[in-house]
Structures are given as structure tokens and as C-alpha cells.
């Protein structure tokens, strides 16, 4: 007879955190979100730790070069998608590793049509007074000029004046080309008595800015994730078919960690892949595996030598695996079960194998729940797909800006390797959809807002670290009526933006 799991399968929305005692020390500024990325032994430090518990999904519509750089700047890590040739994936990894640290991507970019009032509002939000002006208002748009605090006088000038009227135009700017080194950029700044040097490519698109007082990127991004050579860290996805060709190229390109991209990880194929990596590279190449949804799956991959284990089947917003195949498990139940198995494994063996919660994140607070339930970090797809740094186009759909987002099992991606079960080299049926997600601007602003919410909730629980949250967290199941009560109800809501979900 079949095995039946006791109880129901629950999702994150069915749980709430119950506040605990908060001391005067429990303020967001004191919270550390540092968390292990790869396995380590009791008494040792992990070879790689994240400064924030976020990694980006191994998806064409999420993780490209720009995502790799932007996420590393914030302390997380992107996994470059593997549904491309080994050579092109390696080139993306190399581009992230070669990105020039010290060249700041602007988070305060203007368009010529914006007003002085908007400039002052943006300055108040970001604290930055030097603002490039581009044709589309993005950090990678065509450079048209620059605005500094010396270009306008709030006490005397008309606040409705357009940026185009008071900016320093492009033709009067001294800029650096795409090949300029950080040392040379700093020399130019001092030679010309500049406060900032915009750096542009051959088409005059803004690539970054080097600041007089802040040419060291780390001053602006204290949590950035760097390797021993002060380069940004980046991961890469692999599959269980061409690893013998793909892995050497990715390692040579400088990938800091690999992850087997598969819809279901409790398989001989993953074991073979990990064994090949261990036979050829030992423990020098770090590789995560998954996905699984129970203790048996976790222990299998941990015994195989996986450096971390991903949890989640069918919970992603673009995933229809549960509809098409009837397999999976509620994400909260899966995370709780697997994290309990991880702790038991640690007690038995002295080896800690981090758990990554992959899928099922709809709201920011779900991330805090995932961490409280035991996850060491989260892999996010839809959440990151909304930002400027994702590889997809920003489009206007019925008057609203959106970004394209599709699943790896969709007809568009046709990533058969991810769903490989040892059969023919094709995708027999789709397990994902093609969709749009609401555009959300820059990653920096979005991530920092989310992390502030996580830190604030941790303080409500009396925790200053993720490990402390997992020890102190108190969780309660909620009824369907209680879920309704938890949102705005019995009123006419003026602004419904609070209801926007992520993944």
C-alpha cells in the first residue's frame, strides 16, 4: 500500500509568527543576515557564506550578467542560467567576475522631463546628490547629462523647472570609456577636479560612475559579496547531461559555486553528476543539488556530497508541475521537514548542509517565515524578474509597465535537461507558463526594502541573527478566516499596491 504523510501539506500563507520578547538591542541596524551557502563541519567556518539570504533562480528570465553583478553588490548571489551552450554560460560567468569593482551603478537616475521637485524627492530618498540623466531614466540608458547639487537652488528656482533646463549636458561632460581602469578613472577625477566620472560604452550608454569620495565600491555597498581577489561572486546552473563538458568551462571562467538545475533531485542522475565532480575536482568545486520535498530526499543528496540542498517542487508562480504531474508538496511543510532532517544529519555526522527554500514566496513576510522554519537562504525567481537587472524586456501592457517572465519548463524555454528522466532529448510536455510580472524598478531599492522588513520582523521575535530566529521563532497555523482578517478588510482601500505579490 502507498505511504501516506500524516496531516495536511501547508504553504507559507497558512502560518504567522508570534512575537517574542524584544530587548533594546533588537533594532534592525543590529541584525546580521549572514548565512552559510555551502556545507561545513562542526567547529569550522563555511567556505562560502552569503551576506543576505537571497540567491536568484537559475532561469533565462531572471539570472544574467546584470543580475549577477547587482545581486553580488547587495550581498547575495546569482546563479547564471544553464539553458544555453556551455560556452555562452561560461562567458556570462566571466563577465560577472571581470566586472570592475569601484564602478558604481546609479540608483538615482533622471530623465530630462523630470522636475526639480522630483530631483529633490529622489535625493531625499537615496541621499545622493549626483544624478546622471539618461534617455530612459535607467542606470544603463544613453547618457544625456548629469545633475549635481550645484546645478539648482531649491530656495530660489522654480520647483517645476525641467531637468533638461538645469542639467550639465553630455557635450560638456568629461567621461571615461568602457576600457578605463579604476586607477586611471581616479586620476582623471583628480586631474580635472571632478566629483564624479561617468563611464560610457561605445554607444554612449552609461556603464557606471566613479566617485571622487567613493571610488571604492565597498563604501557604497558594505555587504557586497566578494571572493579572495575582491571580485564579485557568482554561481552557475548545470544539468545532469552535459556536466563533463560544462563544469570545466564554468570552473575555468571563475564560477564560485554550481547548482544542479532539476525539477526533482531524488535521482540517480544527480548522484552521478555529484560523483563526477568529486572525482575530478574533489571538494574544491562547490555544488548544490535538488529539488526535494522530504527528509529522505535531503539525506540522499547530503550523502551524495551536495554542498546545499534545494527544497520545493511545484511552488513557483510559473510552475504547473503539480497540475500536470500531481507531484510536489506545500512549501512550508517541505521546508520544515527537510530542515528537521538537516539538523538530525548535523547531530549524527557533524556536517551541516545548508537548505535553500526554492519557490512559494508570494509576499516579503514569506521569506522571514522560510528562514524561521529553518531555511538558510531562499532562491527567488519572480521576485527578481521584476527588476531592471533581469534579462527580459520591459513592456507596456494596458498602460502598466511589466516585465516578461517564463518558466524553464514552458514552451518558450523548453529546458528539457531540467526535467530529464533519462529519456529522449526533448520536452514531452510543458511544466511552466509564459507570463508578465509588474515592473518594480531597481534591484537595490527593492532588495533593501525587503531586507528591512525581514530585519524588523526578526526584531519582533527577539532575534539578531538567522540562527537565533530559528531558535526563538514561534509559529502558529491560521484558519482561512484568519487569513482574510490579516489583510485590509471591511473598508474601501484607496491604494492597493500593498497587495502586489512576488513569487
GROMACS .gro file of C-alpha atoms in nm:
model
  503
    1UNK     CA    1   0.000   0.000   0.000
    2UNK     CA    2   0.115   0.357  -0.070
    3UNK     CA    3   0.279   0.564   0.203
    4UNK     CA    4   0.063   0.846   0.335
    5UNK     CA    5   0.213   1.151   0.505
    6UNK     CA    6   0.035   1.249   0.824
    7UNK     CA    7  -0.150   1.580   0.830
    8UNK     CA    8  -0.204   1.832   0.557
    9UNK     CA    9   0.051   1.994   0.325
   10UNK     CA   10   0.082   2.361   0.419
   11UNK     CA   11   0.201   2.676   0.244
   12UNK     CA   12   0.365   2.985   0.393
   13UNK     CA   13   0.041   3.185   0.390
   14UNK     CA   14  -0.105   2.941   0.642
   15UNK     CA   15   0.145   3.044   0.911
   16UNK     CA   16   0.215   3.353   1.118
   17UNK     CA   17   0.499   3.437   1.352
   18UNK     CA   18   0.401   3.508   1.711
   19UNK     CA   19   0.606   3.799   1.853
   20UNK     CA   20   0.856   3.725   2.129
   21UNK     CA   21   1.032   3.945   2.382
   22UNK     CA   22   1.231   4.229   2.219
   23UNK     CA   23   1.512   4.391   2.414
   24UNK     CA   24   1.653   4.739   2.349
   25UNK     CA   25   1.918   4.570   2.133
   26UNK     CA   26   1.657   4.438   1.893
   27UNK     CA   27   1.669   4.706   1.627
   28UNK     CA   28   1.712   4.645   1.251
   29UNK     CA   29   2.055   4.812   1.246
   30UNK     CA   30   2.188   4.537   1.475
   31UNK     CA   31   2.057   4.245   1.270
   32UNK     CA   32   2.301   4.031   1.070
   33UNK     CA   33   2.163   3.829   0.778
   34UNK     CA   34   2.487   3.643   0.709
   35UNK     CA   35   2.418   3.277   0.635
   36UNK     CA   36   2.611   2.971   0.511
   37UNK     CA   37   2.588   2.880   0.143
   38UNK     CA   38   2.782   2.552   0.143
   39UNK     CA   39   2.839   2.259   0.379
   40UNK     CA   40   3.085   2.275   0.664
   41UNK     CA   41   3.193   2.065   0.961
   42UNK     CA   42   3.115   2.138   1.324
   43UNK     CA   43   3.362   2.392   1.461
   44UNK     CA   44   3.463   2.516   1.114
   45UNK     CA   45   3.352   2.810   0.902
   46UNK     CA   46   3.180   2.752   0.567
   47UNK     CA   47   3.396   2.813   0.259
   48UNK     CA   48   3.127   3.048   0.125
   49UNK     CA   49   2.869   3.248   0.317
   50UNK     CA   50   2.609   3.490   0.186
   51UNK     CA   51   2.570   3.834   0.343
   52UNK     CA   52   2.197   3.828   0.269
   53UNK     CA   53   1.985   3.511   0.241
   54UNK     CA   54   1.895   3.557  -0.125
   55UNK     CA   55   2.004   3.386  -0.445
   56UNK     CA   56   1.843   3.424  -0.787
   57UNK     CA   57   1.676   3.140  -0.971
   58UNK     CA   58   1.853   2.951  -1.249
   59UNK     CA   59   1.623   3.092  -1.517
   60UNK     CA   60   1.664   3.264  -1.854
   61UNK     CA   61   1.418   3.531  -1.750
   62UNK     CA   62   1.598   3.605  -1.422
   63UNK     CA   63   1.972   3.546  -1.400
   64UNK     CA   64   2.201   3.711  -1.650
   65UNK     CA   65   2.517   3.921  -1.613
   66UNK     CA   66   2.343   4.233  -1.481
   67UNK     CA   67   2.163   4.028  -1.217
   68UNK     CA   68   2.491   3.865  -1.119
   69UNK     CA   69   2.659   4.199  -1.059
   70UNK     CA   70   2.365   4.374  -0.893
   71UNK     CA   71   2.287   4.091  -0.653
   72UNK     CA   72   2.651   4.044  -0.552
   73UNK     CA   73   2.665   4.416  -0.478
   74UNK     CA   74   2.386   4.369  -0.223
   75UNK     CA   75   2.544   4.062  -0.062
   76UNK     CA   76   2.353   3.785  -0.240
   77UNK     CA   77   2.444   3.561  -0.532
   78UNK     CA   78   2.301   3.494  -0.877
   79UNK     CA   79   2.305   3.157  -1.048
   80UNK     CA   80   2.359   3.219  -1.420
   81UNK     CA   81   2.107   3.014  -1.615
   82UNK     CA   82   2.226   2.692  -1.774
   83UNK     CA   83   1.974   2.663  -2.060
   84UNK     CA   84   2.233   2.781  -2.311
   85UNK     CA   85   2.556   2.646  -2.455
   86UNK     CA   86   2.834   2.576  -2.204
   87UNK     CA   87   3.050   2.836  -2.376
   88UNK     CA   88   2.793   3.116  -2.358
   89UNK     CA   89   2.717   3.040  -1.992
   90UNK     CA   90   3.089   3.049  -1.913
   91UNK     CA   91   3.114   3.385  -2.091
   92UNK     CA   92   2.838   3.524  -1.865
   93UNK     CA   93   3.016   3.397  -1.555
   94UNK     CA   94   3.339   3.554  -1.674
   95UNK     CA   95   3.164   3.886  -1.738
   96UNK     CA   96   3.045   3.900  -1.376
   97UNK     CA   97   3.387   3.805  -1.243
   98UNK     CA   98   3.554   4.068  -1.464
   99UNK     CA   99   3.314   4.347  -1.368
  100UNK     CA  100   3.511   4.643  -1.242
  101UNK     CA  101   3.459   4.685  -0.870
  102UNK     CA  102   3.457   5.054  -0.789
  103UNK     CA  103   3.230   5.149  -1.079
  104UNK     CA  104   2.901   5.235  -0.914
  105UNK     CA  105   2.569   5.168  -1.086
  106UNK     CA  106   2.344   5.465  -1.027
  107UNK     CA  107   2.030   5.420  -0.821
  108UNK     CA  108   1.935   5.787  -0.867
  109UNK     CA  109   1.889   5.826  -1.242
  110UNK     CA  110   1.683   6.102  -1.403
  111UNK     CA  111   1.512   6.176  -1.734
  112UNK     CA  112   1.521   6.521  -1.899
  113UNK     CA  113   1.147   6.568  -1.844
  114UNK     CA  114   1.156   6.524  -1.467
  115UNK     CA  115   1.112   6.827  -1.246
  116UNK     CA  116   1.333   6.984  -0.980
  117UNK     CA  117   1.076   6.874  -0.724
  118UNK     CA  118   1.125   6.511  -0.832
  119UNK     CA  119   1.501   6.555  -0.816
  120UNK     CA  120   1.479   6.677  -0.458
  121UNK     CA  121   1.245   6.391  -0.365
  122UNK     CA  122   1.487   6.139  -0.514
  123UNK     CA  123   1.779   6.298  -0.331
  124UNK     CA  124   1.586   6.278  -0.004
  125UNK     CA  125   1.519   5.906  -0.059
  126UNK     CA  126   1.867   5.797  -0.168
  127UNK     CA  127   2.089   6.062  -0.010
  128UNK     CA  128   2.272   6.103  -0.342
  129UNK     CA  129   2.315   6.448  -0.492
  130UNK     CA  130   2.495   6.341  -0.812
  131UNK     CA  131   2.240   6.207  -1.058
  132UNK     CA  132   2.302   6.105  -1.420
  133UNK     CA  133   2.038   6.188  -1.679
  134UNK     CA  134   1.962   5.916  -1.935
  135UNK     CA  135   1.715   5.889  -2.221
  136UNK     CA  136   1.501   5.629  -2.046
  137UNK     CA  137   1.577   5.701  -1.681
  138UNK     CA  138   1.756   5.370  -1.625
  139UNK     CA  139   2.110   5.315  -1.500
  140UNK     CA  140   2.209   5.171  -1.840
  141UNK     CA  141   2.038   5.426  -2.065
  142UNK     CA  142   2.204   5.668  -2.307
  143UNK     CA  143   2.381   5.943  -2.114
  144UNK     CA  144   2.231   6.288  -2.179
  145UNK     CA  145   2.374   6.486  -1.889
  146UNK     CA  146   2.428   6.500  -1.516
  147UNK     CA  147   2.275   6.689  -1.224
  148UNK     CA  148   2.455   6.783  -0.902
  149UNK     CA  149   2.351   6.998  -0.609
  150UNK     CA  150   2.538   7.288  -0.770
  151UNK     CA  151   2.302   7.293  -1.069
  152UNK     CA  152   1.992   7.417  -0.891
  153UNK     CA  153   1.888   7.632  -0.594
  154UNK     CA  154   1.577   7.499  -0.416
  155UNK     CA  155   1.522   7.828  -0.232
  156UNK     CA  156   1.519   8.043  -0.545
  157UNK     CA  157   1.445   7.829  -0.851
  158UNK     CA  158   1.103   7.719  -0.974
  159UNK     CA  159   1.048   7.363  -0.848
  160UNK     CA  160   0.856   7.278  -1.165
  161UNK     CA  161   1.160   7.351  -1.383
  162UNK     CA  162   1.259   7.054  -1.601
  163UNK     CA  163   1.587   6.867  -1.558
  164UNK     CA  164   1.677   6.949  -1.919
  165UNK     CA  165   1.686   7.319  -1.824
  166UNK     CA  166   1.946   7.294  -1.547
  167UNK     CA  167   2.146   6.977  -1.605
  168UNK     CA  168   2.504   6.982  -1.733
  169UNK     CA  169   2.460   6.842  -2.087
  170UNK     CA  170   2.657   6.547  -2.224
  171UNK     CA  171   2.874   6.758  -2.453
  172UNK     CA  172   3.017   6.944  -2.153
  173UNK     CA  173   3.093   6.630  -1.953
  174UNK     CA  174   3.426   6.455  -1.915
  175UNK     CA  175   3.361   6.081  -1.931
  176UNK     CA  176   3.558   5.758  -1.919
  177UNK     CA  177   3.536   5.491  -2.189
  178UNK     CA  178   3.448   5.128  -2.132
  179UNK     CA  179   3.813   5.021  -2.110
  180UNK     CA  180   3.918   5.270  -1.844
  181UNK     CA  181   4.074   5.123  -1.529
  182UNK     CA  182   3.975   5.226  -1.180
  183UNK     CA  183   4.320   5.376  -1.122
  184UNK     CA  184   4.301   5.582  -1.441
  185UNK     CA  185   3.944   5.691  -1.361
  186UNK     CA  186   4.057   5.815  -1.022
  187UNK     CA  187   4.347   6.003  -1.186
  188UNK     CA  188   4.107   6.174  -1.429
  189UNK     CA  189   3.885   6.279  -1.139
  190UNK     CA  190   4.177   6.446  -0.964
  191UNK     CA  191   4.328   6.599  -1.282
  192UNK     CA  192   4.001   6.770  -1.375
  193UNK     CA  193   3.883   6.842  -1.019
  194UNK     CA  194   3.568   6.635  -1.068
  195UNK     CA  195   3.335   6.493  -0.808
  196UNK     CA  196   3.227   6.209  -1.034
  197UNK     CA  197   3.330   6.049  -1.364
  198UNK     CA  198   3.058   5.880  -1.573
  199UNK     CA  199   3.178   5.577  -1.767
  200UNK     CA  200   3.009   5.500  -2.101
  201UNK     CA  201   3.027   5.229  -2.367
  202UNK     CA  202   3.082   5.276  -2.741
  203UNK     CA  203   2.716   5.375  -2.786
  204UNK     CA  204   2.731   5.634  -2.507
  205UNK     CA  205   2.521   5.420  -2.273
  206UNK     CA  206   2.602   5.468  -1.907
  207UNK     CA  207   2.801   5.179  -1.758
  208UNK     CA  208   2.872   5.324  -1.415
  209UNK     CA  209   3.010   5.617  -1.221
  210UNK     CA  210   3.337   5.654  -1.033
  211UNK     CA  211   3.309   5.899  -0.743
  212UNK     CA  212   3.582   6.122  -0.602
  213UNK     CA  213   3.499   6.035  -0.242
  214UNK     CA  214   3.370   5.688  -0.306
  215UNK     CA  215   3.554   5.516  -0.590
  216UNK     CA  216   3.584   5.212  -0.372
  217UNK     CA  217   3.256   5.028  -0.436
  218UNK     CA  218   3.262   4.868  -0.095
  219UNK     CA  219   3.196   5.202   0.073
  220UNK     CA  220   2.861   5.227  -0.105
  221UNK     CA  221   2.779   4.857  -0.070
  222UNK     CA  222   2.924   4.732   0.258
  223UNK     CA  223   2.752   4.394   0.224
  224UNK     CA  224   2.878   4.313  -0.126
  225UNK     CA  225   2.984   3.953  -0.180
  226UNK     CA  226   3.348   3.930  -0.287
  227UNK     CA  227   3.593   3.646  -0.340
  228UNK     CA  228   3.951   3.639  -0.213
  229UNK     CA  229   4.060   3.854  -0.510
  230UNK     CA  230   3.795   4.121  -0.444
  231UNK     CA  231   3.584   4.011  -0.741
  232UNK     CA  232   3.208   3.965  -0.728
  233UNK     CA  233   3.097   3.610  -0.651
  234UNK     CA  234   2.861   3.432  -0.889
  235UNK     CA  235   2.707   3.087  -0.929
  236UNK     CA  236   2.609   2.885  -1.234
  237UNK     CA  237   2.347   2.623  -1.315
  238UNK     CA  238   2.438   2.282  -1.456
  239UNK     CA  239   2.234   1.982  -1.568
  240UNK     CA  240   2.271   1.606  -1.538
  241UNK     CA  241   2.353   1.551  -1.906
  242UNK     CA  242   2.648   1.759  -2.026
  243UNK     CA  243   2.827   1.823  -1.695
  244UNK     CA  244   3.153   1.671  -1.821
  245UNK     CA  245   3.173   1.946  -2.083
  246UNK     CA  246   3.002   2.230  -1.894
  247UNK     CA  247   3.160   2.212  -1.549
  248UNK     CA  248   3.526   2.255  -1.665
  249UNK     CA  249   3.432   2.567  -1.864
  250UNK     CA  250   3.241   2.719  -1.574
  251UNK     CA  251   3.522   2.646  -1.328
  252UNK     CA  252   3.777   2.798  -1.565
  253UNK     CA  253   3.554   3.107  -1.603
  254UNK     CA  254   3.563   3.153  -1.227
  255UNK     CA  255   3.222   3.030  -1.106
  256UNK     CA  256   3.229   3.025  -0.727
  257UNK     CA  257   2.957   2.763  -0.685
  258UNK     CA  258   2.748   2.540  -0.909
  259UNK     CA  259   2.394   2.411  -0.870
  260UNK     CA  260   2.226   2.120  -1.044
  261UNK     CA  261   1.913   2.265  -1.204
  262UNK     CA  262   1.646   1.997  -1.189
  263UNK     CA  263   1.275   1.983  -1.114
  264UNK     CA  264   1.326   1.672  -0.898
  265UNK     CA  265   1.654   1.584  -0.729
  266UNK     CA  266   1.593   1.249  -0.560
  267UNK     CA  267   1.752   1.060  -0.851
  268UNK     CA  268   2.049   0.859  -0.968
  269UNK     CA  269   2.120   1.130  -1.226
  270UNK     CA  270   2.206   1.382  -0.956
  271UNK     CA  271   2.419   1.126  -0.775
  272UNK     CA  272   2.617   1.059  -1.092
  273UNK     CA  273   2.670   1.430  -1.151
  274UNK     CA  274   2.798   1.495  -0.798
  275UNK     CA  275   3.020   1.185  -0.809
  276UNK     CA  276   3.178   1.304  -1.135
  277UNK     CA  277   3.252   1.646  -0.987
  278UNK     CA  278   3.403   1.494  -0.672
  279UNK     CA  279   3.613   1.250  -0.877
  280UNK     CA  280   3.755   1.529  -1.093
  281UNK     CA  281   3.770   1.825  -0.852
  282UNK     CA  282   3.737   1.685  -0.502
  283UNK     CA  283   3.585   1.938  -0.263
  284UNK     CA  284   3.733   2.239  -0.444
  285UNK     CA  285   3.421   2.279  -0.661
  286UNK     CA  286   3.108   2.354  -0.460
  287UNK     CA  287   2.782   2.217  -0.597
  288UNK     CA  288   2.425   2.236  -0.470
  289UNK     CA  289   2.157   1.985  -0.563
  290UNK     CA  290   1.779   1.940  -0.559
  291UNK     CA  291   1.494   1.983  -0.562
  292UNK     CA  292   1.345   1.763  -0.288
  293UNK     CA  293   1.048   1.796  -0.054
  294UNK     CA  294   1.110   1.547   0.229
  295UNK     CA  295   1.369   1.408   0.468
  296UNK     CA  296   1.453   1.106   0.252
  297UNK     CA  297   1.536   1.327  -0.045
  298UNK     CA  298   1.754   1.552   0.169
  299UNK     CA  299   1.951   1.266   0.323
  300UNK     CA  300   2.008   1.112  -0.019
  301UNK     CA  301   2.162   1.429  -0.160
  302UNK     CA  302   2.355   1.505   0.160
  303UNK     CA  303   2.509   1.157   0.149
  304UNK     CA  304   2.592   1.210  -0.219
  305UNK     CA  305   2.801   1.511  -0.115
  306UNK     CA  306   2.578   1.805  -0.213
  307UNK     CA  307   2.705   2.133  -0.068
  308UNK     CA  308   2.350   2.260  -0.020
  309UNK     CA  309   2.006   2.117  -0.090
  310UNK     CA  310   1.720   2.299  -0.260
  311UNK     CA  311   1.366   2.239  -0.138
  312UNK     CA  312   1.049   2.285  -0.338
  313UNK     CA  313   0.851   2.120  -0.617
  314UNK     CA  314   0.564   2.295  -0.792
  315UNK     CA  315   0.551   2.606  -0.572
  316UNK     CA  316   0.691   2.862  -0.819
  317UNK     CA  317   0.449   3.114  -0.964
  318UNK     CA  318   0.514   2.998  -1.322
  319UNK     CA  319   0.532   2.626  -1.235
  320UNK     CA  320   0.247   2.389  -1.325
  321UNK     CA  321   0.420   2.064  -1.227
  322UNK     CA  322   0.154   1.988  -0.966
  323UNK     CA  323  -0.120   2.042  -1.221
  324UNK     CA  324   0.040   1.830  -1.492
  325UNK     CA  325   0.200   1.551  -1.286
  326UNK     CA  326   0.038   1.565  -0.943
  327UNK     CA  327   0.369   1.568  -0.754
  328UNK     CA  328   0.500   1.816  -0.501
  329UNK     CA  329   0.428   1.934  -0.151
  330UNK     CA  330   0.322   2.255   0.020
  331UNK     CA  331   0.637   2.464   0.054
  332UNK     CA  332   0.609   2.529   0.427
  333UNK     CA  333   0.563   2.159   0.507
  334UNK     CA  334   0.853   2.067   0.279
  335UNK     CA  335   1.090   2.323   0.436
  336UNK     CA  336   1.000   2.221   0.791
  337UNK     CA  337   1.050   1.851   0.717
  338UNK     CA  338   1.380   1.895   0.531
  339UNK     CA  339   1.526   2.138   0.787
  340UNK     CA  340   1.444   1.895   1.067
  341UNK     CA  341   1.632   1.627   0.869
  342UNK     CA  342   1.926   1.866   0.819
  343UNK     CA  343   1.954   1.923   1.195
  344UNK     CA  344   1.939   1.548   1.261
  345UNK     CA  345   2.207   1.492   0.995
  346UNK     CA  346   2.426   1.754   1.162
  347UNK     CA  347   2.389   1.586   1.503
  348UNK     CA  348   2.474   1.245   1.356
  349UNK     CA  349   2.762   1.338   1.127
  350UNK     CA  350   2.889   1.678   1.242
  351UNK     CA  351   2.833   1.805   0.886
  352UNK     CA  352   2.596   2.097   0.830
  353UNK     CA  353   2.434   2.102   0.485
  354UNK     CA  354   2.251   2.433   0.423
  355UNK     CA  355   1.893   2.427   0.298
  356UNK     CA  356   1.767   2.657   0.023
  357UNK     CA  357   1.392   2.722   0.005
  358UNK     CA  358   1.303   2.745  -0.365
  359UNK     CA  359   0.952   2.864  -0.458
  360UNK     CA  360   0.633   2.953  -0.280
  361UNK     CA  361   0.737   3.309  -0.188
  362UNK     CA  362   0.441   3.539  -0.253
  363UNK     CA  363   0.497   3.822  -0.005
  364UNK     CA  364   0.805   3.958   0.171
  365UNK     CA  365   0.699   3.810   0.505
  366UNK     CA  366   0.707   3.462   0.350
  367UNK     CA  367   1.084   3.499   0.334
  368UNK     CA  368   1.102   3.555   0.709
  369UNK     CA  369   0.876   3.254   0.760
  370UNK     CA  370   1.102   3.039   0.542
  371UNK     CA  371   1.405   3.143   0.749
  372UNK     CA  372   1.221   3.088   1.077
  373UNK     CA  373   1.118   2.739   0.961
  374UNK     CA  374   1.485   2.654   0.912
  375UNK     CA  375   1.588   2.760   0.562
  376UNK     CA  376   1.937   2.908   0.541
  377UNK     CA  377   1.855   3.110   0.229
  378UNK     CA  378   1.594   3.143  -0.048
  379UNK     CA  379   1.613   3.104  -0.424
  380UNK     CA  380   1.382   3.360  -0.586
  381UNK     CA  381   1.255   3.383  -0.943
  382UNK     CA  382   0.955   3.610  -0.981
  383UNK     CA  383   1.084   3.843  -0.712
  384UNK     CA  384   1.399   3.922  -0.912
  385UNK     CA  385   1.235   3.904  -1.256
  386UNK     CA  386   1.055   4.232  -1.179
  387UNK     CA  387   1.370   4.443  -1.158
  388UNK     CA  388   1.568   4.638  -1.418
  389UNK     CA  389   1.857   4.393  -1.384
  390UNK     CA  390   1.668   4.085  -1.505
  391UNK     CA  391   1.740   3.998  -1.872
  392UNK     CA  392   1.385   4.045  -2.004
  393UNK     CA  393   1.222   4.337  -2.178
  394UNK     CA  394   1.015   4.598  -2.001
  395UNK     CA  395   0.685   4.627  -2.187
  396UNK     CA  396   0.368   4.832  -2.156
  397UNK     CA  397   0.063   4.613  -2.101
  398UNK     CA  398  -0.267   4.801  -2.084
  399UNK     CA  399  -0.097   5.113  -1.953
  400UNK     CA  400   0.114   4.935  -1.691
  401UNK     CA  401   0.483   4.858  -1.717
  402UNK     CA  402   0.554   4.486  -1.691
  403UNK     CA  403   0.847   4.252  -1.741
  404UNK     CA  404   0.833   3.920  -1.919
  405UNK     CA  405   0.874   3.609  -1.704
  406UNK     CA  406   0.860   3.247  -1.814
  407UNK     CA  407   0.930   2.909  -1.659
  408UNK     CA  408   1.212   2.679  -1.763
  409UNK     CA  409   0.954   2.411  -1.834
  410UNK     CA  410   0.747   2.640  -2.058
  411UNK     CA  411   0.716   2.604  -2.434
  412UNK     CA  412   0.926   2.919  -2.468
  413UNK     CA  413   1.225   2.787  -2.270
  414UNK     CA  414   1.188   2.416  -2.345
  415UNK     CA  415   1.462   2.335  -2.096
  416UNK     CA  416   1.431   1.957  -2.130
  417UNK     CA  417   1.751   1.897  -1.933
  418UNK     CA  418   1.586   2.037  -1.620
  419UNK     CA  419   1.310   1.777  -1.647
  420UNK     CA  420   1.535   1.497  -1.770
  421UNK     CA  421   1.438   1.148  -1.656
  422UNK     CA  422   1.680   0.963  -1.877
  423UNK     CA  423   1.464   0.957  -2.188
  424UNK     CA  424   1.476   1.134  -2.520
  425UNK     CA  425   1.641   1.474  -2.557
  426UNK     CA  426   1.319   1.672  -2.569
  427UNK     CA  427   1.046   1.817  -2.351
  428UNK     CA  428   0.747   1.582  -2.366
  429UNK     CA  429   0.501   1.829  -2.214
  430UNK     CA  430   0.523   2.171  -2.056
  431UNK     CA  431   0.553   2.224  -1.680
  432UNK     CA  432   0.568   2.605  -1.682
  433UNK     CA  433   0.392   2.907  -1.826
  434UNK     CA  434   0.489   3.227  -2.010
  435UNK     CA  435   0.376   3.539  -1.825
  436UNK     CA  436   0.428   3.902  -1.721
  437UNK     CA  437   0.515   4.042  -1.378
  438UNK     CA  438   0.471   4.403  -1.258
  439UNK     CA  439   0.783   4.611  -1.318
  440UNK     CA  440   0.947   4.713  -0.989
  441UNK     CA  441   1.241   4.939  -1.076
  442UNK     CA  442   1.594   4.887  -0.948
  443UNK     CA  443   1.706   4.578  -0.758
  444UNK     CA  444   1.896   4.781  -0.499
  445UNK     CA  445   1.592   4.970  -0.376
  446UNK     CA  446   1.363   4.665  -0.387
  447UNK     CA  447   1.601   4.431  -0.206
  448UNK     CA  448   1.690   4.680   0.064
  449UNK     CA  449   1.321   4.744   0.132
  450UNK     CA  450   1.255   4.370   0.161
  451UNK     CA  451   1.554   4.313   0.388
  452UNK     CA  452   1.442   4.592   0.617
  453UNK     CA  453   1.108   4.415   0.658
  454UNK     CA  454   1.285   4.087   0.737
  455UNK     CA  455   1.511   4.254   0.993
  456UNK     CA  456   1.216   4.433   1.155
  457UNK     CA  457   1.023   4.107   1.189
  458UNK     CA  458   1.327   3.933   1.335
  459UNK     CA  459   1.347   4.208   1.597
  460UNK     CA  460   0.981   4.143   1.684
  461UNK     CA  461   1.088   3.784   1.752
  462UNK     CA  462   1.384   3.893   1.966
  463UNK     CA  463   1.641   3.768   1.714
  464UNK     CA  464   1.950   3.938   1.573
  465UNK     CA  465   2.073   3.651   1.352
  466UNK     CA  466   1.905   3.394   1.132
  467UNK     CA  467   2.020   3.113   1.360
  468UNK     CA  468   1.874   3.294   1.660
  469UNK     CA  469   1.547   3.343   1.471
  470UNK     CA  470   1.528   2.969   1.406
  471UNK     CA  471   1.580   2.900   1.775
  472UNK     CA  472   1.340   3.163   1.909
  473UNK     CA  473   1.067   3.173   1.643
  474UNK     CA  474   0.716   3.079   1.749
  475UNK     CA  475   0.477   2.994   1.468
  476UNK     CA  476   0.105   2.936   1.453
  477UNK     CA  477  -0.121   2.792   1.186
  478UNK     CA  478  -0.402   3.024   1.081
  479UNK     CA  479  -0.751   2.950   0.953
  480UNK     CA  480  -0.883   3.072   0.619
  481UNK     CA  481  -1.092   3.329   0.804
  482UNK     CA  482  -0.786   3.446   0.993
  483UNK     CA  483  -0.601   3.494   0.664
  484UNK     CA  484  -0.877   3.727   0.544
  485UNK     CA  485  -0.861   3.914   0.874
  486UNK     CA  486  -0.487   3.963   0.827
  487UNK     CA  487  -0.531   4.195   0.529
  488UNK     CA  488  -0.729   4.512   0.475
  489UNK     CA  489  -1.099   4.430   0.512
  490UNK     CA  490  -1.436   4.596   0.560
  491UNK     CA  491  -1.301   4.920   0.415
  492UNK     CA  492  -1.267   5.075   0.070
  493UNK     CA  493  -0.893   5.074   0.000
  494UNK     CA  494  -0.760   5.380  -0.180
  495UNK     CA  495  -0.426   5.228  -0.281
  496UNK     CA  496  -0.398   4.853  -0.337
  497UNK     CA  497  -0.022   4.843  -0.410
  498UNK     CA  498   0.035   4.667  -0.079
  499UNK     CA  499  -0.124   4.356  -0.227
  500UNK     CA  500   0.136   4.309  -0.502
  501UNK     CA  501   0.293   3.965  -0.465
  502UNK     CA  502   0.633   3.839  -0.577
  503UNK     CA  503   0.690   3.476  -0.650
   0.00000   0.00000   0.00000
